[in-house]
Amino acid sequence: MHCSQKLDSRPYVGRTVVVSSRKLIRDIHNKMGQVDLQEKIILTPRKKTAKSTIISIERRRAEAPEENGVDGSKVFVAGGPHKGIVIQKDALAAIPDNSPPKLTLEFRVFLVSSATNEHSQESRTLWFWFKDGLFHTEEACSAQEFFKDLVSPVDFPRDYVGFIKKIMKLMQTKYPQIQKVEVELRHLEPVERSSFLVPRYGYLLLNIGIEQASQEMVDYESDNLIEVTEAIVLEIIESSFPNPISVSQIANQTRSDPRKIVELLTSLQNKRRVKTIGGDNFTRMTKNEDNIKVVRQMPRIIRSQQPTVAIITAKYCEKLAVDAMIDDLETFVRFNTVGESNVYSLGTIGNHRVVATKLPSVGNTREAMIVAGNTTTRLLGTFQAVEHVFLVGVAGGVPHYTDSQRHIRLGDVVVSAPIQDKRFIYMYCEEKRKQNLNNSNSQMEENVEIETKTWCPPDLQLQDIAENIRHQDNSVYISHFHQGLEILSDQDISFLRPPPESDKLYMSIGGNDLIEVNHPTDRGNEIRTGATPRLHLGPIGCGYIVSRNDILRQEISYTHGILAYDSEFDQVLESIYGNRKDNYVVIRGISDYVDGTGGRGKEWQAYASLVASSVMKAMILELPNPVQD
């Protein structure tokens, strides 16, 4: 529980050294001391069925076969370059161990037999046990680095024997901190050839029975130019909203012929999705156009009706989701064909008067930063009775590949809050000097120095409310979600939860290579597939450098406890601090595993926006009633 207390609210500018995984592994080796030469890597079969095989690979001091009660004819002791490896062929030789595994990783491979041309797929699961004396972060880092080495496209094993042998050699030569690995190889249903001739993102496509294995990895980024479509034009207009945008601006952004843009805009107008403002400028058309008032200046609001809660969004779907939570909604738009426009939606949530706005631009360009800060300052200057500020929208979750309890899934919600000794709720990261990290998955061989700026509200009242809600039944906010879903049912954007199979998880294994892995689960338990989102509390981060590099983003998360990354709201936080607002919070629905911008798909953005807005409403309803003058 965060006790409500006054904290030092000044943004803190500092530097952080992000320890690379490779460096951490070397430090762990030093921590473990000298390798015990008497230890052997012992393979023992555990269980075999028609469709699956479980094998135990354990590090322990080996006794002579007869001393261990195992028939020597059933034991193979390797020599030469494989000295120290022992293979026991009897499942009964395994030493009983009822301790649960610490971590698990699962992935899938496609198999092609060169003899029969038969296509199949196989699930491979690794369970990890570690030596005593390691911190949880060290265990997680060890498991992930072990996995990256195991599935490296450079030398991925082409058959079962090679796969198991590589696990044993990695344990023997590189990962002395791993006590035991259990491996399950499970055959899945046969698949049609056409279903994976082009592998899905991150999948390894393996050929069995030929001299050279064919391995293909699909990068999520493509240099191919995408032909401009109605969907792309509409997205640009929605991003710019409430600022109108001209044909020439859209043509420049898409590098397209203006005549093509006019053609697409005409079609969107006929579908009542966009409208003209001031001749050549276009803006988004909403379903409740009749309730929107276009004004030159905001009308004067009497003191008793002044909003005390401000809500800031950045995406069009986020604004729709927030508006669905507000009763007695009244929207004002101040259009400017030159300069910035503003949209303000006023109404009530419970006993609280609220105002919601949408930033016309957000991101890492200088223009976007200035606009975001100016819009926030104008909002708080126009509505000076505001006491609580909510930043509501989507972000990219930080996956925990090996621990189901710490893992964040698409559709979950993260509320910004300090954790343990991390006295901040939001962190901006910037590269201190050029370190060749712009490649999306550059491997960090050494430590990286990052300049950071952090914010923490002086009053943690909102964070305390969120923590109380987290410990309650999630029906507290799920009921608001369903009410909002009904209100938004006539929108041309679907806010329904996407199918669970679209929640795909990828791990960077170096360079530009990604591999798709399963979501972690406790051994013996089913993977969480239910439609109920979870609420998490912890710091949120941002920064262009971390949005471009999967590995760096993961390392910073380990170092600072970051649970999610969004698309740079540091100037918004700076404006809130400059306007001396003591209570503010960032609420992010998880829509991808990067930064919420949808670089790897935008399918979850609308749903995640609505879940985040539902948590926001539950928090506002828990606020004390405003004091009446």
XYZ file of C-alpha atoms in Angstrom, residues 22-475:
454
model
C 25.743 -10.632 -21.464
C 27.517 -8.622 -18.763
C 25.036 -9.840 -16.140
C 25.675 -13.461 -17.162
C 29.420 -12.903 -16.731
C 28.786 -11.387 -13.293
C 26.665 -14.398 -12.339
C 29.511 -16.707 -13.377
C 31.863 -14.784 -11.088
C 29.287 -14.942 -8.322
C 28.960 -18.718 -8.637
C 32.724 -19.184 -8.319
C 34.797 -21.975 -9.825
C 32.996 -24.720 -11.719
C 32.916 -27.983 -9.762
C 34.819 -30.417 -11.976
C 33.086 -33.334 -10.258
C 29.702 -32.159 -11.527
C 28.285 -34.007 -14.497
C 25.478 -33.113 -16.874
C 23.148 -36.095 -16.655
C 20.308 -36.826 -19.057
C 17.485 -39.047 -17.874
C 14.217 -39.869 -19.702
C 11.229 -39.027 -17.528
C 8.088 -39.861 -19.486
C 7.142 -40.928 -22.974
C 3.723 -41.116 -24.639
C 2.566 -41.504 -28.216
C 2.779 -37.760 -28.781
C 5.226 -36.405 -26.222
C 8.574 -37.018 -24.571
C 9.880 -35.477 -21.347
C 13.608 -35.506 -20.647
C 15.449 -34.318 -17.535
C 18.912 -32.763 -17.883
C 20.432 -32.206 -14.455
C 23.726 -30.980 -13.023
C 24.969 -33.066 -10.143
C 27.944 -34.925 -8.781
C 27.802 -38.248 -10.589
C 28.409 -41.543 -8.862
C 29.497 -44.723 -10.544
C 26.540 -46.492 -12.175
C 26.620 -49.445 -9.791
C 26.829 -47.121 -6.763
C 23.732 -45.320 -7.910
C 21.794 -48.506 -8.356
C 21.654 -48.299 -12.134
C 22.707 -51.056 -14.477
C 25.917 -49.926 -16.145
C 24.698 -51.204 -19.485
C 21.983 -48.571 -19.337
C 24.387 -45.684 -18.844
C 26.509 -43.981 -21.481
C 29.418 -41.848 -20.250
C 30.740 -39.533 -22.948
C 34.404 -38.850 -23.493
C 36.618 -36.613 -25.575
C 35.099 -33.167 -26.245
C 31.876 -34.313 -24.536
C 33.546 -35.481 -21.343
C 31.341 -34.797 -18.327
C 28.088 -35.737 -20.054
C 26.214 -38.811 -18.850
C 23.146 -40.359 -20.498
C 20.979 -42.648 -18.388
C 18.571 -44.724 -20.454
C 16.399 -45.822 -17.526
C 13.653 -43.428 -16.378
C 13.853 -44.958 -12.894
C 17.377 -43.567 -12.560
C 16.069 -40.033 -12.100
C 16.434 -38.703 -8.566
C 12.952 -37.738 -7.298
C 12.482 -33.973 -7.139
C 9.113 -32.510 -6.218
C 10.268 -28.904 -6.144
C 8.403 -26.757 -8.705
C 10.384 -25.215 -11.566
C 11.334 -21.580 -11.191
C 10.683 -20.535 -14.797
C 9.351 -21.880 -18.074
C 9.657 -21.105 -21.789
C 7.717 -22.614 -24.655
C 8.015 -22.212 -28.400
C 6.949 -24.014 -31.558
C 8.757 -25.265 -34.631
C 7.472 -26.372 -38.024
C 8.968 -29.610 -39.288
C 9.272 -30.780 -42.896
C 10.370 -34.323 -43.692
C 12.479 -34.484 -46.853
C 11.685 -38.207 -47.197
C 7.878 -37.939 -47.155
C 7.408 -34.162 -47.569
C 5.073 -34.430 -44.583
C 4.504 -31.227 -42.648
C 4.032 -31.118 -38.902
C 4.486 -28.817 -35.953
C 5.961 -29.443 -32.549
C 5.769 -27.646 -29.223
C 8.966 -27.524 -27.185
C 8.817 -26.543 -23.517
C 11.743 -25.862 -21.185
C 11.411 -25.835 -17.390
C 14.277 -24.337 -15.370
C 15.662 -24.948 -11.889
C 18.583 -22.879 -10.570
C 21.294 -23.147 -7.966
C 20.700 -21.359 -4.677
C 21.871 -17.791 -4.218
C 20.454 -16.137 -7.342
C 18.035 -13.220 -7.369
C 14.849 -13.615 -9.401
C 16.080 -11.126 -12.028
C 19.296 -13.161 -12.396
C 17.281 -16.341 -12.879
C 15.041 -14.698 -15.482
C 18.017 -13.233 -17.343
C 19.802 -16.599 -17.303
C 16.774 -18.427 -18.704
C 16.257 -15.890 -21.491
C 19.916 -15.770 -22.507
C 20.085 -19.570 -22.439
C 17.031 -19.690 -24.704
C 18.472 -17.122 -27.127
C 21.669 -19.148 -27.429
C 19.670 -22.336 -27.907
C 17.474 -21.045 -30.749
C 20.064 -18.853 -32.454
C 19.418 -19.024 -36.221
C 23.163 -19.327 -36.796
C 23.339 -22.887 -35.478
C 19.826 -23.997 -34.601
C 19.944 -27.825 -34.245
C 18.427 -29.613 -37.221
C 17.236 -32.710 -35.337
C 16.188 -33.925 -31.882
C 19.597 -35.269 -30.955
C 21.296 -31.992 -31.840
C 18.681 -30.015 -29.892
C 19.157 -32.035 -26.698
C 22.946 -32.095 -27.115
C 23.047 -28.315 -27.419
C 21.079 -27.932 -24.176
C 23.567 -30.188 -22.394
C 26.620 -28.374 -23.777
C 25.202 -24.951 -22.886
C 24.593 -26.103 -19.313
C 28.070 -27.588 -19.121
C 30.124 -24.781 -20.654
C 28.181 -21.534 -20.331
C 25.430 -21.650 -17.705
C 26.734 -23.228 -14.460
C 23.978 -21.413 -12.522
C 21.306 -23.652 -14.074
C 20.757 -26.710 -11.894
C 18.280 -28.571 -14.072
C 16.311 -28.253 -17.294
C 13.387 -30.462 -18.174
C 12.379 -30.601 -21.830
C 9.041 -31.630 -23.255
C 8.808 -32.359 -26.989
C 5.150 -32.566 -27.960
C 3.785 -33.315 -31.439
C 0.855 -31.137 -32.498
C -1.798 -31.710 -35.112
C -0.545 -31.967 -38.715
C -0.772 -28.772 -40.728
C -1.393 -28.043 -44.372
C 1.668 -27.136 -46.406
C 0.100 -23.842 -47.501
C -0.466 -22.758 -43.912
C 3.223 -22.147 -43.273
C 5.056 -21.884 -46.585
C 5.546 -18.294 -45.448
C 6.436 -18.593 -41.759
C 4.626 -16.381 -39.315
C 6.607 -13.677 -37.552
C 9.361 -15.233 -35.503
C 8.681 -18.862 -36.360
C 11.561 -21.120 -37.293
C 10.899 -23.207 -40.416
C 13.013 -26.358 -40.229
C 13.620 -29.080 -42.825
C 14.401 -32.534 -41.465
C 16.490 -35.157 -43.234
C 18.644 -32.975 -45.511
C 22.244 -32.011 -45.016
C 21.673 -28.325 -44.485
C 18.756 -27.144 -42.353
C 16.652 -24.379 -43.869
C 15.983 -21.741 -41.244
C 13.939 -18.654 -41.873
C 13.155 -15.794 -39.548
C 10.627 -13.101 -40.418
C 11.320 -9.590 -39.179
C 8.310 -7.527 -38.149
C 9.557 -4.478 -40.045
C 9.523 -4.167 -43.810
C 11.169 -1.636 -46.039
C 8.488 -2.071 -48.676
C 6.320 0.961 -49.233
C 2.662 0.355 -48.466
C 0.136 1.602 -50.979
C -2.010 4.352 -49.500
C -5.530 3.210 -48.607
C -8.664 4.623 -47.007
C -7.603 3.080 -43.701
C -4.229 4.847 -43.794
C -5.772 8.211 -44.683
C -8.395 7.825 -41.941
C -5.708 6.972 -39.410
C -3.768 10.136 -40.302
C -6.913 12.260 -39.907
C -7.771 10.612 -36.568
C -4.241 11.140 -35.286
C -4.390 14.826 -36.200
C -7.833 15.354 -34.630
C -8.945 17.908 -33.458
C -6.540 19.675 -35.813
C -7.856 19.603 -39.396
C -5.414 18.372 -42.021
C -5.099 19.293 -45.698
C -4.851 17.156 -48.817
C -1.272 18.298 -49.396
C -0.263 17.370 -45.827
C -1.698 13.873 -46.207
C -0.026 13.499 -49.613
C 3.335 14.522 -48.119
C 3.012 12.084 -45.210
C 2.130 9.176 -47.481
C 4.347 10.243 -50.410
C 1.303 9.895 -52.637
C -0.278 11.696 -55.565
C -2.695 14.366 -54.203
C -5.283 13.181 -56.755
C -5.254 9.745 -55.137
C -5.742 11.357 -51.709
C -8.718 13.358 -53.000
C -10.247 10.157 -54.355
C -9.897 8.400 -51.005
C -11.207 11.399 -49.070
C -14.270 11.578 -51.297
C -15.019 7.946 -50.523
C -14.573 8.569 -46.784
C -16.896 11.567 -46.998
C -19.553 9.455 -48.686
C -19.245 6.978 -45.789
C -19.643 9.888 -43.314
C -16.265 9.282 -41.725
C -14.632 12.606 -42.538
C -15.839 16.113 -43.278
C -14.352 19.307 -44.664
C -13.360 22.244 -42.511
C -12.399 25.503 -44.166
C -12.246 24.303 -47.752
C -9.226 22.037 -48.310
C -8.977 20.814 -44.701
C -10.483 17.599 -43.362
C -11.303 16.274 -39.917
C -12.906 13.194 -38.385
C -16.686 12.972 -38.407
C -18.188 11.485 -35.248
C -21.409 9.595 -34.657
C -22.766 12.303 -32.367
C -22.089 15.281 -34.647
C -25.283 17.005 -33.507
C -23.991 17.137 -29.921
C -20.689 18.768 -30.867
C -20.538 22.542 -30.635
C -17.990 24.363 -32.752
C -16.923 27.551 -30.948
C -14.363 30.332 -31.290
C -13.917 30.520 -27.533
C -15.014 28.249 -24.711
C -18.215 29.510 -23.043
C -17.936 30.679 -19.461
C -18.644 27.922 -16.942
C -20.133 28.836 -13.576
C -18.032 28.009 -10.540
C -20.172 25.101 -9.340
C -19.876 23.433 -12.759
C -16.118 23.803 -13.121
C -14.473 20.395 -13.687
C -12.149 19.133 -10.970
C -10.911 16.143 -12.981
C -9.039 16.421 -16.297
C -8.521 13.487 -18.668
C -5.919 13.566 -21.447
C -5.866 11.155 -24.404
C -3.832 10.998 -27.610
C -5.547 8.558 -29.976
C -9.009 8.910 -31.460
C -10.146 5.535 -30.079
C -8.895 6.583 -26.627
C -11.035 9.726 -26.753
C -14.124 7.729 -27.775
C -13.517 5.255 -24.939
C -13.156 8.006 -22.331
C -16.254 9.840 -23.582
C -18.244 6.611 -23.154
C -17.522 6.786 -19.415
C -18.906 10.325 -19.031
C -22.538 11.152 -18.271
C -24.288 14.322 -19.499
C -21.614 14.647 -22.173
C -21.211 17.976 -23.951
C -18.390 18.455 -26.465
C -16.883 21.741 -27.637
C -14.419 22.017 -30.526
C -12.438 25.142 -31.229
C -11.220 24.703 -34.805
C -8.263 26.615 -36.177
C -7.208 26.217 -39.791
C -3.903 27.789 -38.737
C -2.390 26.748 -35.414
C -3.779 24.344 -32.857
C -7.405 23.314 -32.409
C -8.830 22.023 -29.138
C -11.578 19.607 -28.192
C -13.115 19.567 -24.715
C -15.749 17.077 -23.576
C -17.440 18.067 -20.328
C -19.750 16.022 -18.148
C -19.908 14.035 -14.935
C -18.559 10.777 -13.536
C -20.359 10.098 -10.268
C -20.293 13.321 -8.271
C -17.322 14.720 -10.137
C -17.324 17.201 -12.991
C -14.768 16.145 -15.609
C -13.208 17.507 -18.787
C -11.562 15.298 -21.412
C -9.332 16.364 -24.287
C -7.317 14.757 -27.071
C -3.795 15.777 -27.958
C -3.527 16.578 -31.678
C -0.071 15.026 -31.838
C 2.295 13.033 -29.665
C 5.698 11.474 -30.234
C 9.404 12.221 -30.470
C 9.411 15.012 -33.067
C 10.065 18.489 -31.742
C 6.749 19.703 -33.153
C 4.803 16.910 -31.443
C 6.506 17.597 -28.109
C 5.701 21.304 -28.246
C 2.078 20.690 -29.242
C 1.539 18.095 -26.478
C 2.910 20.434 -23.833
C 0.981 23.445 -25.129
C -2.310 21.538 -25.293
C -1.899 20.363 -21.688
C -0.991 23.849 -20.481
C -4.013 25.329 -22.281
C -6.295 22.672 -20.774
C -5.136 23.344 -17.219
C -5.167 27.100 -17.788
C -8.729 27.049 -19.123
C -10.048 24.828 -16.331
C -8.201 26.053 -13.269
C -10.317 24.160 -10.732
C -8.813 20.837 -11.884
C -7.283 18.905 -8.977
C -6.759 15.451 -10.480
C -5.242 14.681 -13.888
C -5.581 11.324 -15.675
C -3.552 10.344 -18.753
C -5.564 7.522 -20.291
C -4.776 5.416 -23.338
C -2.696 2.544 -24.647
C 0.885 1.402 -24.234
C 3.160 -1.543 -24.900
C 3.461 -4.053 -22.085
C 6.756 -5.475 -20.882
C 6.430 -9.256 -21.201
C 7.908 -11.567 -18.628
C 8.748 -14.540 -20.807
C 9.411 -16.972 -17.988
C 7.124 -16.025 -15.068
C 3.348 -16.194 -15.460
C 2.755 -14.225 -12.256
C 4.742 -11.214 -13.488
C 3.723 -11.474 -17.125
C 1.586 -8.755 -18.725
C -0.840 -9.697 -21.487
C -2.598 -7.710 -24.185
C -5.750 -6.191 -22.726
C -4.278 -5.843 -19.222
C -4.053 -2.400 -17.598
C -1.018 -0.726 -16.003
C -1.500 2.158 -13.567
C 1.620 4.250 -13.000
C 2.873 3.934 -9.426
C 6.209 3.827 -7.601
C 7.502 0.428 -6.498
C 9.830 -0.408 -3.621
C 12.790 1.972 -3.816
C 11.790 3.401 -7.219
C 10.275 6.757 -6.254
C 8.846 7.639 -9.638
C 5.800 6.741 -11.732
C 7.054 7.804 -15.181
C 10.498 7.735 -16.801
C 11.748 9.321 -20.008
C 14.854 7.704 -21.524
C 17.295 9.291 -23.946
C 20.542 8.024 -25.381
C 23.448 9.823 -23.688
C 25.716 9.409 -26.686
C 25.601 7.565 -29.989
C 25.964 3.881 -29.153
C 24.745 2.210 -32.362
C 21.460 1.108 -30.811
C 19.019 2.284 -33.471
C 18.805 -1.197 -34.920
C 15.527 -2.608 -33.670
C 17.203 -5.494 -31.860
C 20.879 -4.603 -31.539
C 22.503 -6.989 -29.085
C 23.893 -5.219 -26.023
C 27.327 -6.681 -25.407
C 28.346 -4.088 -22.817
C 26.625 -1.647 -20.482
C 24.751 1.303 -21.982
C 24.475 4.748 -20.403
C 21.052 6.357 -20.683
C 19.967 9.825 -19.588
C 16.677 9.705 -17.723
C 14.068 12.081 -16.355
C 11.496 10.875 -13.862
C 8.289 12.265 -12.385
C 6.359 11.409 -9.244
C 3.291 13.278 -7.919
C 3.696 14.767 -4.435
C 0.439 13.065 -3.426
C -0.147 9.370 -4.142
C -3.897 9.445 -3.531
C -4.732 8.142 -7.008
C -2.154 5.380 -6.772
C -3.624 4.300 -3.407
C -7.093 4.115 -4.955
C -5.757 2.000 -7.840
C -4.084 -0.398 -5.423
C -7.311 -0.795 -3.460
C -9.169 -1.589 -6.690
C -6.496 -4.130 -7.657
C -7.186 -6.063 -4.467
C -10.938 -6.070 -5.083
C -12.965 -8.180 -7.478
C -12.333 -6.937 -11.034
C -16.069 -6.554 -11.521
